[in-house]
CSV table of C-alpha atoms in Angstrom, one decimal:
chain,number,residue,atom,x,y,z
A,1,UNK,CA,30.3,8.8,12.3
A,2,UNK,CA,32.9,11.3,11.2
A,3,UNK,CA,32.4,10.4,7.6
A,4,UNK,CA,28.6,10.7,8.1
A,5,UNK,CA,29.1,14.2,9.4
A,6,UNK,CA,31.4,15.1,6.5
A,7,UNK,CA,28.8,13.9,4.0
A,8,UNK,CA,26.1,16.0,5.8
A,9,UNK,CA,28.2,19.1,5.9
A,10,UNK,CA,29.2,18.8,2.2
A,11,UNK,CA,25.5,18.3,1.3
A,12,UNK,CA,24.5,21.3,3.3
A,13,UNK,CA,27.2,23.4,1.7
A,14,UNK,CA,26.1,22.3,-1.8
A,15,UNK,CA,22.5,23.2,-1.1
A,16,UNK,CA,23.3,26.6,0.5
A,17,UNK,CA,25.9,27.3,-2.3
A,18,UNK,CA,23.3,26.6,-5.0
A,19,UNK,CA,20.8,29.0,-3.3
A,20,UNK,CA,23.6,31.7,-3.0
A,21,UNK,CA,24.7,31.3,-6.6
A,22,UNK,CA,21.1,31.5,-7.8
A,23,UNK,CA,20.6,34.7,-5.7
A,24,UNK,CA,23.8,36.3,-7.1
A,25,UNK,CA,23.0,35.4,-10.7
A,26,UNK,CA,19.4,36.8,-10.4
A,27,UNK,CA,20.6,40.0,-8.7
A,28,UNK,CA,23.3,40.6,-11.4
A,29,UNK,CA,20.7,40.1,-14.2
A,30,UNK,CA,22.4,37.0,-15.6
A,31,UNK,CA,19.1,35.2,-15.1
A,32,UNK,CA,16.1,37.2,-16.3
A,33,UNK,CA,14.2,38.3,-13.2
A,34,UNK,CA,11.0,37.7,-15.3
A,35,UNK,CA,11.8,34.0,-15.4
A,36,UNK,CA,13.2,33.3,-11.9
A,37,UNK,CA,13.0,35.4,-8.8
A,38,UNK,CA,16.0,35.6,-6.5
A,39,UNK,CA,15.5,33.0,-3.7
A,40,UNK,CA,15.3,35.7,-1.0
A,41,UNK,CA,12.3,37.2,-2.8
A,42,UNK,CA,10.7,33.8,-3.2
A,43,UNK,CA,11.0,33.4,0.5
A,44,UNK,CA,9.6,36.9,1.2
A,45,UNK,CA,6.7,36.1,-1.2
A,46,UNK,CA,6.0,32.9,0.6
A,47,UNK,CA,5.9,34.5,4.1
A,48,UNK,CA,3.7,37.2,2.7
A,49,UNK,CA,1.2,34.8,1.1
A,50,UNK,CA,1.0,32.5,4.0
A,51,UNK,CA,0.8,35.4,6.5
A,52,UNK,CA,-1.9,37.2,4.6
A,53,UNK,CA,-4.1,34.2,4.8
A,54,UNK,CA,-5.1,34.0,1.2
A,55,UNK,CA,-3.7,30.5,1.0
A,56,UNK,CA,-5.6,29.3,4.0
A,57,UNK,CA,-8.6,28.0,2.2
A,58,UNK,CA,-6.5,26.3,-0.4
A,59,UNK,CA,-4.4,24.7,2.3
A,60,UNK,CA,-7.5,23.4,4.1
A,61,UNK,CA,-8.8,22.0,0.8
A,62,UNK,CA,-5.5,20.4,-0.3
A,63,UNK,CA,-4.6,18.9,3.0
A,64,UNK,CA,-8.0,17.4,3.7
A,65,UNK,CA,-8.1,16.0,0.1
A,66,UNK,CA,-4.7,14.4,0.5
A,67,UNK,CA,-5.6,13.1,4.0
A,68,UNK,CA,-8.8,11.5,2.8
A,69,UNK,CA,-7.1,10.0,-0.3
A,70,UNK,CA,-4.2,8.7,1.8
A,71,UNK,CA,-6.4,7.1,4.5
A,72,UNK,CA,-8.7,5.5,1.9
A,73,UNK,CA,-5.7,4.2,0.0
A,74,UNK,CA,-4.3,2.6,3.1
A,75,UNK,CA,-7.5,0.9,4.0
A,76,UNK,CA,-8.4,-0.3,0.5
A,77,UNK,CA,-4.8,-1.2,-0.3
A,78,UNK,CA,-4.1,-3.3,2.8
A,79,UNK,CA,-7.5,-5.0,2.4
A,80,UNK,CA,-6.9,-5.8,-1.2
A,81,UNK,CA,-3.4,-7.0,-0.5
A,82,UNK,CA,-4.6,-9.3,2.2
A,83,UNK,CA,-7.4,-10.7,0.0
A,84,UNK,CA,-5.0,-11.2,-2.9
A,85,UNK,CA,-2.5,-13.0,-0.6
A,86,UNK,CA,-5.2,-15.4,0.4
A,87,UNK,CA,-6.5,-16.1,-3.2
A,88,UNK,CA,-3.5,-17.1,-5.3
A,89,UNK,CA,-5.5,-17.5,-8.5
A,90,UNK,CA,-6.8,-14.0,-8.3
A,91,UNK,CA,-3.3,-12.8,-7.6
A,92,UNK,CA,-1.9,-14.6,-10.6
A,93,UNK,CA,-4.4,-12.8,-12.8
A,94,UNK,CA,-3.9,-9.4,-11.3
A,95,UNK,CA,-0.1,-9.6,-11.0
A,96,UNK,CA,0.7,-8.4,-14.5
A,97,UNK,CA,-1.8,-5.6,-14.0
A,98,UNK,CA,0.0,-4.5,-10.8
A,99,UNK,CA,3.4,-4.8,-12.4
A,100,UNK,CA,2.4,-2.4,-15.3
A,101,UNK,CA,0.0,-0.2,-13.3
A,102,UNK,CA,2.5,2.6,-12.7
A,103,UNK,CA,3.6,2.6,-16.4
A,104,UNK,CA,0.2,4.2,-17.1
A,105,UNK,CA,0.2,7.9,-16.3
A,106,UNK,CA,-2.7,8.1,-13.9
A,107,UNK,CA,-3.4,11.8,-14.6
A,108,UNK,CA,-4.8,11.0,-18.0
A,109,UNK,CA,-7.9,9.6,-16.2
A,110,UNK,CA,-8.4,13.0,-14.5
A,111,UNK,CA,-10.5,14.6,-17.3
A,112,UNK,CA,-12.8,11.5,-17.2
A,113,UNK,CA,-13.1,11.7,-13.4
A,114,UNK,CA,-14.0,15.3,-13.6
A,115,UNK,CA,-16.6,14.6,-16.3
A,116,UNK,CA,-18.1,11.8,-14.1
A,117,UNK,CA,-18.0,13.5,-10.7
A,118,UNK,CA,-17.9,17.2,-11.7
A,119,UNK,CA,-15.2,19.5,-10.5
A,120,UNK,CA,-14.6,19.4,-6.8
A,121,UNK,CA,-13.2,17.2,-4.1
A,122,UNK,CA,-14.4,13.8,-5.3
A,123,UNK,CA,-12.3,13.5,-8.6
A,124,UNK,CA,-9.2,14.7,-6.7
A,125,UNK,CA,-9.7,12.2,-3.9
A,126,UNK,CA,-10.1,9.5,-6.5
A,127,UNK,CA,-7.1,10.6,-8.5
A,128,UNK,CA,-5.0,10.6,-5.3
A,129,UNK,CA,-6.3,7.1,-4.4
A,130,UNK,CA,-5.6,5.8,-7.9
A,131,UNK,CA,-2.0,6.9,-7.5
A,132,UNK,CA,-1.5,5.7,-4.0
A,133,UNK,CA,-3.5,2.4,-3.6
A,134,UNK,CA,-1.5,0.1,-5.8
A,135,UNK,CA,1.7,0.9,-3.9
A,136,UNK,CA,0.0,-0.2,-0.7
A,137,UNK,CA,-1.3,-3.4,-2.3
A,138,UNK,CA,2.2,-4.2,-3.6
A,139,UNK,CA,3.9,-3.6,-0.3
A,140,UNK,CA,1.2,-5.5,1.6
A,141,UNK,CA,1.8,-8.5,-0.6
A,142,UNK,CA,5.5,-8.4,-0.3
A,143,UNK,CA,5.2,-7.9,3.5
A,144,UNK,CA,2.9,-10.9,3.8
A,145,UNK,CA,5.2,-12.9,1.6
A,146,UNK,CA,8.1,-12.1,3.8
A,147,UNK,CA,6.7,-13.7,6.9
A,148,UNK,CA,8.8,-16.9,7.4
A,149,UNK,CA,6.7,-20.1,7.2
A,150,UNK,CA,8.5,-21.3,10.3
A,151,UNK,CA,6.9,-18.6,12.4
A,152,UNK,CA,3.5,-19.4,11.1
A,153,UNK,CA,4.1,-23.1,12.0
A,154,UNK,CA,5.2,-21.9,15.4
A,155,UNK,CA,1.9,-20.0,15.8
A,156,UNK,CA,0.0,-23.1,14.8
A,157,UNK,CA,1.9,-25.3,17.2
A,158,UNK,CA,1.2,-22.8,20.0
A,159,UNK,CA,-2.5,-22.8,18.9
A,160,UNK,CA,-2.6,-19.0,18.6
A,161,UNK,CA,-5.9,-17.7,17.4
A,162,UNK,CA,-6.2,-15.6,14.2
A,163,UNK,CA,-6.0,-12.3,16.0
A,164,UNK,CA,-3.0,-13.2,18.0
A,165,UNK,CA,-1.2,-14.7,15.0
A,166,UNK,CA,-1.8,-11.4,13.2
A,167,UNK,CA,-0.7,-9.2,16.1
A,168,UNK,CA,2.2,-11.2,17.4
A,169,UNK,CA,3.6,-12.9,14.3
A,170,UNK,CA,2.5,-11.4,11.0
A,171,UNK,CA,2.4,-7.7,11.8
A,172,UNK,CA,5.8,-7.4,13.4
A,173,UNK,CA,7.3,-9.3,10.4
A,174,UNK,CA,5.5,-7.4,7.7
A,175,UNK,CA,5.6,-3.9,9.2
A,176,UNK,CA,8.8,-2.6,7.7
A,177,UNK,CA,7.6,-3.4,4.1
A,178,UNK,CA,4.1,-2.1,4.9
A,179,UNK,CA,5.6,1.1,6.2
A,180,UNK,CA,7.7,1.7,3.0
A,181,UNK,CA,4.4,1.2,1.1
A,182,UNK,CA,2.7,3.8,3.3
A,183,UNK,CA,5.5,6.2,2.7
A,184,UNK,CA,5.2,5.8,-1.0
A,185,UNK,CA,1.4,6.1,-0.8
A,186,UNK,CA,1.7,9.5,1.0
A,187,UNK,CA,4.0,11.0,-1.6
A,188,UNK,CA,1.9,9.6,-4.5
A,189,UNK,CA,-1.3,10.9,-3.0
A,190,UNK,CA,0.3,14.3,-2.5
A,191,UNK,CA,1.6,14.3,-6.1
A,192,UNK,CA,-1.7,13.1,-7.5
A,193,UNK,CA,-3.8,15.7,-5.6
A,194,UNK,CA,-1.6,18.7,-6.2
A,195,UNK,CA,-1.1,17.8,-9.9
A,196,UNK,CA,-4.9,17.4,-10.3
A,197,UNK,CA,-5.5,20.8,-8.7
A,198,UNK,CA,-2.8,22.3,-10.9
A,199,UNK,CA,-4.2,20.9,-14.2
A,200,UNK,CA,-7.9,21.6,-13.6
A,201,UNK,CA,-9.6,22.7,-10.4
A,202,UNK,CA,-11.0,25.8,-8.7
A,203,UNK,CA,-9.3,25.5,-5.3
A,204,UNK,CA,-6.3,24.2,-3.5
A,205,UNK,CA,-2.6,24.9,-3.4
A,206,UNK,CA,-1.9,23.5,-6.9
A,207,UNK,CA,-4.6,25.7,-8.3
A,208,UNK,CA,-3.1,28.7,-6.5
A,209,UNK,CA,0.2,28.1,-8.4
A,210,UNK,CA,-1.4,27.6,-11.9
A,211,UNK,CA,-3.7,30.6,-11.3
A,212,UNK,CA,-0.8,32.8,-10.4
A,213,UNK,CA,1.1,31.6,-13.5
A,214,UNK,CA,-1.8,32.2,-15.8
A,215,UNK,CA,-2.2,35.8,-14.4
A,216,UNK,CA,1.5,36.5,-14.8
A,217,UNK,CA,1.9,37.1,-11.1
A,218,UNK,CA,5.4,35.5,-10.7
A,219,UNK,CA,5.8,36.7,-7.1
A,220,UNK,CA,2.6,35.0,-6.0
A,221,UNK,CA,3.5,31.9,-8.0
A,222,UNK,CA,6.9,31.4,-6.6
A,223,UNK,CA,5.6,32.1,-3.1
A,224,UNK,CA,3.0,29.4,-3.3
A,225,UNK,CA,5.4,27.0,-5.2
A,226,UNK,CA,8.1,27.3,-2.5
A,227,UNK,CA,5.5,26.7,0.2
A,228,UNK,CA,4.2,23.5,-1.5
A,229,UNK,CA,7.7,22.2,-2.1
A,230,UNK,CA,8.7,22.9,1.5
A,231,UNK,CA,5.6,21.0,2.8
A,232,UNK,CA,6.3,18.1,0.5
A,233,UNK,CA,10.0,17.9,1.4
A,234,UNK,CA,9.2,18.1,5.2
A,235,UNK,CA,6.4,15.4,5.0
A,236,UNK,CA,8.6,13.0,3.1
A,237,UNK,CA,11.7,13.8,5.2
A,238,UNK,CA,9.7,13.1,8.5
A,239,UNK,CA,8.6,9.7,7.1
A,240,UNK,CA,12.0,8.9,5.8
A,241,UNK,CA,13.6,9.7,9.2
A,242,UNK,CA,10.9,7.7,11.1
A,243,UNK,CA,11.5,4.7,8.8
A,244,UNK,CA,15.2,4.9,9.3
A,245,UNK,CA,14.7,5.0,13.1
A,246,UNK,CA,12.4,2.0,13.0
A,247,UNK,CA,14.9,-0.1,10.9
A,248,UNK,CA,17.7,0.9,13.2
A,249,UNK,CA,15.7,-0.2,16.3
A,250,UNK,CA,14.9,-3.5,14.6
A,251,UNK,CA,18.5,-4.2,13.7
A,252,UNK,CA,19.6,-3.5,17.3
A,253,UNK,CA,17.2,-6.2,18.7
B,1,UNK,CA,-15.3,-25.5,-14.0
B,2,UNK,CA,-15.8,-27.5,-10.8
B,3,UNK,CA,-15.9,-31.3,-11.2
B,4,UNK,CA,-14.3,-31.4,-14.6
B,5,UNK,CA,-10.7,-32.5,-15.0
B,6,UNK,CA,-8.3,-29.7,-14.1
B,7,UNK,CA,-7.3,-27.7,-17.2
B,8,UNK,CA,-3.6,-27.4,-17.8
B,9,UNK,CA,-2.2,-24.4,-15.8
B,10,UNK,CA,-1.3,-22.5,-19.0
B,11,UNK,CA,-4.8,-22.7,-20.4
B,12,UNK,CA,-6.3,-21.8,-17.1
B,13,UNK,CA,-4.1,-18.7,-16.9
B,14,UNK,CA,-5.2,-17.7,-20.4
B,15,UNK,CA,-8.8,-18.2,-19.4
B,16,UNK,CA,-8.2,-16.0,-16.3
B,17,UNK,CA,-6.6,-13.3,-18.4
B,18,UNK,CA,-9.5,-13.2,-20.8
B,19,UNK,CA,-11.9,-13.1,-17.9
B,20,UNK,CA,-10.0,-10.1,-16.5
B,21,UNK,CA,-10.2,-8.3,-19.8
B,22,UNK,CA,-14.0,-9.0,-20.0
B,23,UNK,CA,-14.5,-7.8,-16.4
B,24,UNK,CA,-12.7,-4.5,-17.3
B,25,UNK,CA,-14.8,-4.1,-20.4
B,26,UNK,CA,-18.0,-4.8,-18.5
B,27,UNK,CA,-17.0,-2.3,-15.8
B,28,UNK,CA,-16.2,0.3,-18.4
B,29,UNK,CA,-19.5,-0.3,-20.2
B,30,UNK,CA,-21.3,0.0,-16.8
B,31,UNK,CA,-19.7,3.3,-16.0
B,32,UNK,CA,-20.6,4.6,-19.5
B,33,UNK,CA,-24.2,3.5,-19.2
B,34,UNK,CA,-24.5,4.8,-15.6
B,35,UNK,CA,-23.4,8.3,-16.8
B,36,UNK,CA,-25.4,8.0,-20.0
B,37,UNK,CA,-22.3,8.5,-22.1
B,38,UNK,CA,-22.0,12.1,-21.0
B,39,UNK,CA,-18.8,11.6,-19.1
B,40,UNK,CA,-17.4,8.4,-20.6
B,41,UNK,CA,-18.1,6.8,-23.9
B,42,UNK,CA,-18.9,3.1,-24.0
B,43,UNK,CA,-16.1,0.8,-25.3
B,44,UNK,CA,-17.5,0.3,-28.8
B,45,UNK,CA,-18.1,4.0,-29.4
B,46,UNK,CA,-14.6,4.8,-28.2
B,47,UNK,CA,-13.0,2.1,-30.4
B,48,UNK,CA,-15.0,3.3,-33.5
B,49,UNK,CA,-13.9,6.9,-32.7
B,50,UNK,CA,-10.3,5.8,-32.4
B,51,UNK,CA,-10.4,4.0,-35.7
B,52,UNK,CA,-11.9,7.1,-37.3
B,53,UNK,CA,-9.2,9.3,-35.7
B,54,UNK,CA,-6.5,7.0,-37.2
B,55,UNK,CA,-7.8,7.8,-40.6
B,56,UNK,CA,-7.1,11.6,-40.1
B,57,UNK,CA,-3.8,13.1,-40.9
B,58,UNK,CA,-4.0,15.8,-38.1
B,59,UNK,CA,-4.3,13.0,-35.5
B,60,UNK,CA,-0.9,11.5,-36.6
B,61,UNK,CA,0.6,15.0,-36.3
B,62,UNK,CA,-0.4,15.0,-32.6
B,63,UNK,CA,0.9,11.4,-32.1
B,64,UNK,CA,4.1,12.4,-33.8
B,65,UNK,CA,4.6,15.4,-31.5
B,66,UNK,CA,4.1,13.4,-28.4
B,67,UNK,CA,6.3,10.6,-29.7
B,68,UNK,CA,9.1,12.9,-30.7
B,69,UNK,CA,9.1,14.7,-27.3
B,70,UNK,CA,8.9,11.4,-25.4
B,71,UNK,CA,11.7,9.8,-27.4
B,72,UNK,CA,14.0,12.7,-26.9
B,73,UNK,CA,13.1,12.9,-23.1
B,74,UNK,CA,13.7,9.2,-22.6
B,75,UNK,CA,17.0,9.1,-24.5
B,76,UNK,CA,18.3,12.1,-22.6
B,77,UNK,CA,17.0,10.7,-19.3
B,78,UNK,CA,18.7,7.4,-20.0
B,79,UNK,CA,22.1,8.8,-21.1
B,80,UNK,CA,22.3,11.4,-18.3
B,81,UNK,CA,20.9,9.1,-15.7
B,82,UNK,CA,23.3,6.3,-16.5
B,83,UNK,CA,26.3,8.6,-16.6
B,84,UNK,CA,25.4,10.4,-13.3
B,85,UNK,CA,24.6,7.0,-11.7
B,86,UNK,CA,27.9,5.6,-12.8
B,87,UNK,CA,29.9,8.6,-11.5
B,88,UNK,CA,28.0,8.7,-8.1
B,89,UNK,CA,28.2,4.9,-7.8
B,90,UNK,CA,32.0,4.8,-8.3
B,91,UNK,CA,32.7,7.9,-6.3
B,92,UNK,CA,31.2,6.9,-3.1
B,93,UNK,CA,31.5,10.1,-1.2
B,94,UNK,CA,29.7,12.1,-3.9
B,95,UNK,CA,27.1,9.3,-4.0
B,96,UNK,CA,26.3,9.6,-0.3
B,97,UNK,CA,26.1,13.4,-0.6
B,98,UNK,CA,23.7,13.4,-3.6
B,99,UNK,CA,21.5,10.4,-2.9
B,100,UNK,CA,19.1,12.0,-0.4
B,101,UNK,CA,18.9,15.2,-2.5
B,102,UNK,CA,17.9,13.1,-5.6
B,103,UNK,CA,15.5,11.0,-3.6
B,104,UNK,CA,13.9,14.1,-2.2
B,105,UNK,CA,13.6,15.5,-5.7
B,106,UNK,CA,12.0,12.2,-6.8
B,107,UNK,CA,9.2,12.5,-4.2
B,108,UNK,CA,8.2,16.2,-4.6
B,109,UNK,CA,5.2,17.1,-6.8
B,110,UNK,CA,7.2,18.2,-9.8
B,111,UNK,CA,4.1,19.5,-11.6
B,112,UNK,CA,4.4,22.6,-9.4
B,113,UNK,CA,7.7,23.3,-11.1
B,114,UNK,CA,6.3,23.2,-14.6
B,115,UNK,CA,5.7,27.0,-14.8
B,116,UNK,CA,9.4,27.5,-14.1
B,117,UNK,CA,10.3,25.2,-16.9
B,118,UNK,CA,7.9,27.1,-19.1
B,119,UNK,CA,9.3,30.5,-18.1
B,120,UNK,CA,12.9,29.3,-18.9
B,121,UNK,CA,12.3,27.1,-21.9
B,122,UNK,CA,9.3,28.9,-23.4
B,123,UNK,CA,6.2,27.1,-24.7
B,124,UNK,CA,6.8,24.2,-27.0
B,125,UNK,CA,8.9,21.1,-27.5
B,126,UNK,CA,11.9,22.0,-25.3
B,127,UNK,CA,9.7,22.6,-22.2
B,128,UNK,CA,8.0,19.2,-22.7
B,129,UNK,CA,11.3,17.4,-23.2
B,130,UNK,CA,12.9,19.2,-20.2
B,131,UNK,CA,9.9,18.2,-18.0
B,132,UNK,CA,10.1,14.6,-19.2
B,133,UNK,CA,13.8,14.5,-18.3
B,134,UNK,CA,13.1,15.9,-14.9
B,135,UNK,CA,10.7,13.0,-14.2
B,136,UNK,CA,12.6,10.2,-16.0
B,137,UNK,CA,16.3,10.9,-15.1
B,138,UNK,CA,16.2,10.6,-11.3
B,139,UNK,CA,15.0,7.0,-11.0
B,140,UNK,CA,17.5,5.9,-13.6
B,141,UNK,CA,20.3,7.6,-11.7
B,142,UNK,CA,19.2,6.3,-8.3
B,143,UNK,CA,18.9,2.6,-9.4
B,144,UNK,CA,22.2,2.7,-11.3
B,145,UNK,CA,23.9,4.2,-8.3
B,146,UNK,CA,22.5,1.6,-6.0
B,147,UNK,CA,23.4,-1.3,-8.3
B,148,UNK,CA,27.0,-0.2,-8.6
B,149,UNK,CA,27.3,0.4,-4.9
B,150,UNK,CA,25.9,-3.0,-4.1
B,151,UNK,CA,28.4,-4.7,-6.4
B,152,UNK,CA,29.8,-7.7,-4.5
B,153,UNK,CA,33.3,-6.8,-3.3
B,154,UNK,CA,34.4,-10.4,-3.9
B,155,UNK,CA,33.9,-9.9,-7.7
B,156,UNK,CA,36.1,-6.8,-7.6
B,157,UNK,CA,38.7,-8.5,-5.6
B,158,UNK,CA,38.7,-11.5,-8.0
B,159,UNK,CA,39.1,-9.0,-10.9
B,160,UNK,CA,42.1,-7.5,-9.1
B,161,UNK,CA,43.7,-10.9,-8.5
B,162,UNK,CA,43.2,-11.7,-12.2
B,163,UNK,CA,44.6,-8.3,-13.1
B,164,UNK,CA,41.8,-7.5,-15.4
B,165,UNK,CA,42.1,-4.2,-17.3
B,166,UNK,CA,39.3,-1.7,-16.6
B,167,UNK,CA,37.6,-2.4,-20.0
B,168,UNK,CA,37.3,-6.1,-19.0
B,169,UNK,CA,36.1,-5.2,-15.5
B,170,UNK,CA,33.3,-3.1,-17.1
B,171,UNK,CA,32.4,-5.7,-19.7
B,172,UNK,CA,32.7,-8.8,-17.6
B,173,UNK,CA,31.7,-7.7,-14.1
B,174,UNK,CA,30.1,-4.3,-14.0
B,175,UNK,CA,27.6,-4.6,-16.8
B,176,UNK,CA,26.4,-8.2,-16.2
B,177,UNK,CA,25.9,-7.7,-12.4
B,178,UNK,CA,24.2,-4.3,-12.7
B,179,UNK,CA,22.1,-5.0,-15.7
B,180,UNK,CA,18.9,-6.2,-13.9
B,181,UNK,CA,18.7,-3.1,-11.7
B,182,UNK,CA,19.6,-0.8,-14.5
B,183,UNK,CA,16.9,-2.2,-16.7
B,184,UNK,CA,14.4,-1.8,-13.9
B,185,UNK,CA,15.5,1.8,-13.7
B,186,UNK,CA,15.1,2.3,-17.4
B,187,UNK,CA,11.6,0.8,-17.2
B,188,UNK,CA,10.6,3.3,-14.5
B,189,UNK,CA,12.3,6.1,-16.4
B,190,UNK,CA,10.4,5.2,-19.5
B,191,UNK,CA,7.1,5.5,-17.8
B,192,UNK,CA,7.9,8.6,-15.9
B,193,UNK,CA,9.3,10.5,-18.9
B,194,UNK,CA,6.1,9.6,-20.7
B,195,UNK,CA,4.2,11.0,-17.8
B,196,UNK,CA,6.2,14.2,-17.7
B,197,UNK,CA,5.7,14.8,-21.5
B,198,UNK,CA,1.9,14.1,-21.2
B,199,UNK,CA,1.5,16.4,-18.2
B,200,UNK,CA,3.4,19.1,-20.0
B,201,UNK,CA,1.0,18.8,-23.0
B,202,UNK,CA,-2.0,18.7,-20.7
B,203,UNK,CA,-1.1,21.9,-19.0
B,204,UNK,CA,-0.2,24.2,-21.8
B,205,UNK,CA,0.5,23.1,-25.3
B,206,UNK,CA,-1.2,23.2,-28.7
B,207,UNK,CA,-0.1,19.8,-29.9
B,208,UNK,CA,0.2,16.2,-28.7
B,209,UNK,CA,-2.0,13.6,-27.1
B,210,UNK,CA,-2.1,15.4,-23.8
B,211,UNK,CA,-3.4,18.5,-25.6
B,212,UNK,CA,-6.1,16.4,-27.4
B,213,UNK,CA,-7.1,14.9,-24.1
B,214,UNK,CA,-7.7,18.3,-22.5
B,215,UNK,CA,-9.3,19.8,-25.6
B,216,UNK,CA,-11.6,16.9,-25.8
B,217,UNK,CA,-12.9,17.7,-22.4
B,218,UNK,CA,-13.0,21.5,-23.0
B,219,UNK,CA,-15.2,20.9,-26.1
B,220,UNK,CA,-17.3,18.3,-24.4
B,221,UNK,CA,-16.1,15.8,-27.0
B,222,UNK,CA,-16.4,12.7,-24.7
B,223,UNK,CA,-15.5,10.1,-27.4
B,224,UNK,CA,-12.3,11.9,-28.1
B,225,UNK,CA,-11.2,12.0,-24.5
B,226,UNK,CA,-12.1,8.3,-24.0
B,227,UNK,CA,-10.4,7.2,-27.1
B,228,UNK,CA,-7.2,9.0,-26.2
B,229,UNK,CA,-7.2,7.6,-22.7
B,230,UNK,CA,-7.7,4.1,-24.2
B,231,UNK,CA,-4.9,4.6,-26.6
B,232,UNK,CA,-2.4,5.8,-24.0
B,233,UNK,CA,-3.3,3.0,-21.5
B,234,UNK,CA,-3.0,0.3,-24.2
B,235,UNK,CA,0.4,1.7,-25.5
B,236,UNK,CA,1.8,2.1,-22.0
B,237,UNK,CA,0.8,-1.3,-20.8
B,238,UNK,CA,2.0,-2.9,-24.0
B,239,UNK,CA,5.4,-1.2,-23.9
B,240,UNK,CA,5.8,-2.1,-20.2
B,241,UNK,CA,4.8,-5.8,-20.8
B,242,UNK,CA,7.3,-6.1,-23.7
B,243,UNK,CA,10.1,-4.6,-21.6
B,244,UNK,CA,9.2,-6.9,-18.6
B,245,UNK,CA,9.3,-9.9,-20.9
B,246,UNK,CA,12.3,-9.2,-23.1
B,247,UNK,CA,14.6,-7.2,-20.9
B,248,UNK,CA,15.1,-9.9,-18.3
B,249,UNK,CA,18.7,-10.8,-17.3
């Protein structure tokens, strides 16, 4: 525990130190203030932009897009994973595809998606889904593979029905791996949607950043950027902590 | 197929692979027909356009620009990632301090940071390379770190008993036992540095495949966009498959 606390304190000191050094370098003019704003001003700009409400519409757009993409990816991914698990031949065919899926940068499809569905929410939702779904499929497969055959035999010998086998045996065994897939899916959906908005779109937080960049409004850009990064770090941190708590509870049992 | 004698497994797998390819082509053709070729060109048109592009010198200039930036980004990611991973893996305390920071950086949408990279590095090659390294280096570091940390203590104790010098420890123990994880890290780093370079070119650049992709869309040149997407997908999958097959330890 003592060591853990030391690690935490050193990490905190490093992060705070980095911010302070950046602040000092910017204030002294070592770093050009046209390139990087001092962190305190970034923070001010963020409060200003969020407080003034001009990010509200973008936030609503971005969060709803990420939410839809994430939920669809979970539903489709678990379904596809379950089907592939049941049909080994299909799985053997698709396995190489799944293995190299993430080597293809998904964003290159975005111009095509925009051309098909026109600018708006739909191509962004699909881009987010394209980034997130395979992670869910892969984790569903590995979760289902990880259920020990002994337990399935036990379920059969107890004559459990399908639903009960699923709820009492399969899900508790597969949940940790499923959960790590869900965690990845959220961060991939978030990255996909914000990157899509950033590259080409008319609304959303990603667009707010690239618009501010293109109109040379550094203050607005850093404000929006800091806000997006804080949201992403918080969302991922919450899931990370939740997962750690789950695995601790499992190891205690 | 039903009723006939079962084909040998290998032939069946090849049949399934060809079937998958055909299904993909049919889907592609269906999307193209459904949109009347306004959004996506059909496979044959895209292939013909790609062949035409390959005959032009300016196209190879764009390919060269992307390839040079990617190669530099990947080599830098690999060297820096391996070194940092080695240091953080051996020096445990620093590893524990840095791992969550790196993992956090790995999951944030780094695209939003691209304007900062542009403001620091200026438009051009160095910004693309820096952005590729930002994407590619972290997974290599994290996997190298984890593989060194998970090194079996028995192996190290054996090495101590045998009084192996550090050079032998590295050559006989560290490298062989960490190689699988490290190659997995390099494979991910490969894909992500390519992604970083392409996004950089898509956002603001005058050269490279990412630029062609976006300019094809801006000029409503649908065959160009489709052909570039096809080229990148085929290259990425081919590179990854080769690495999966030949970098197995």
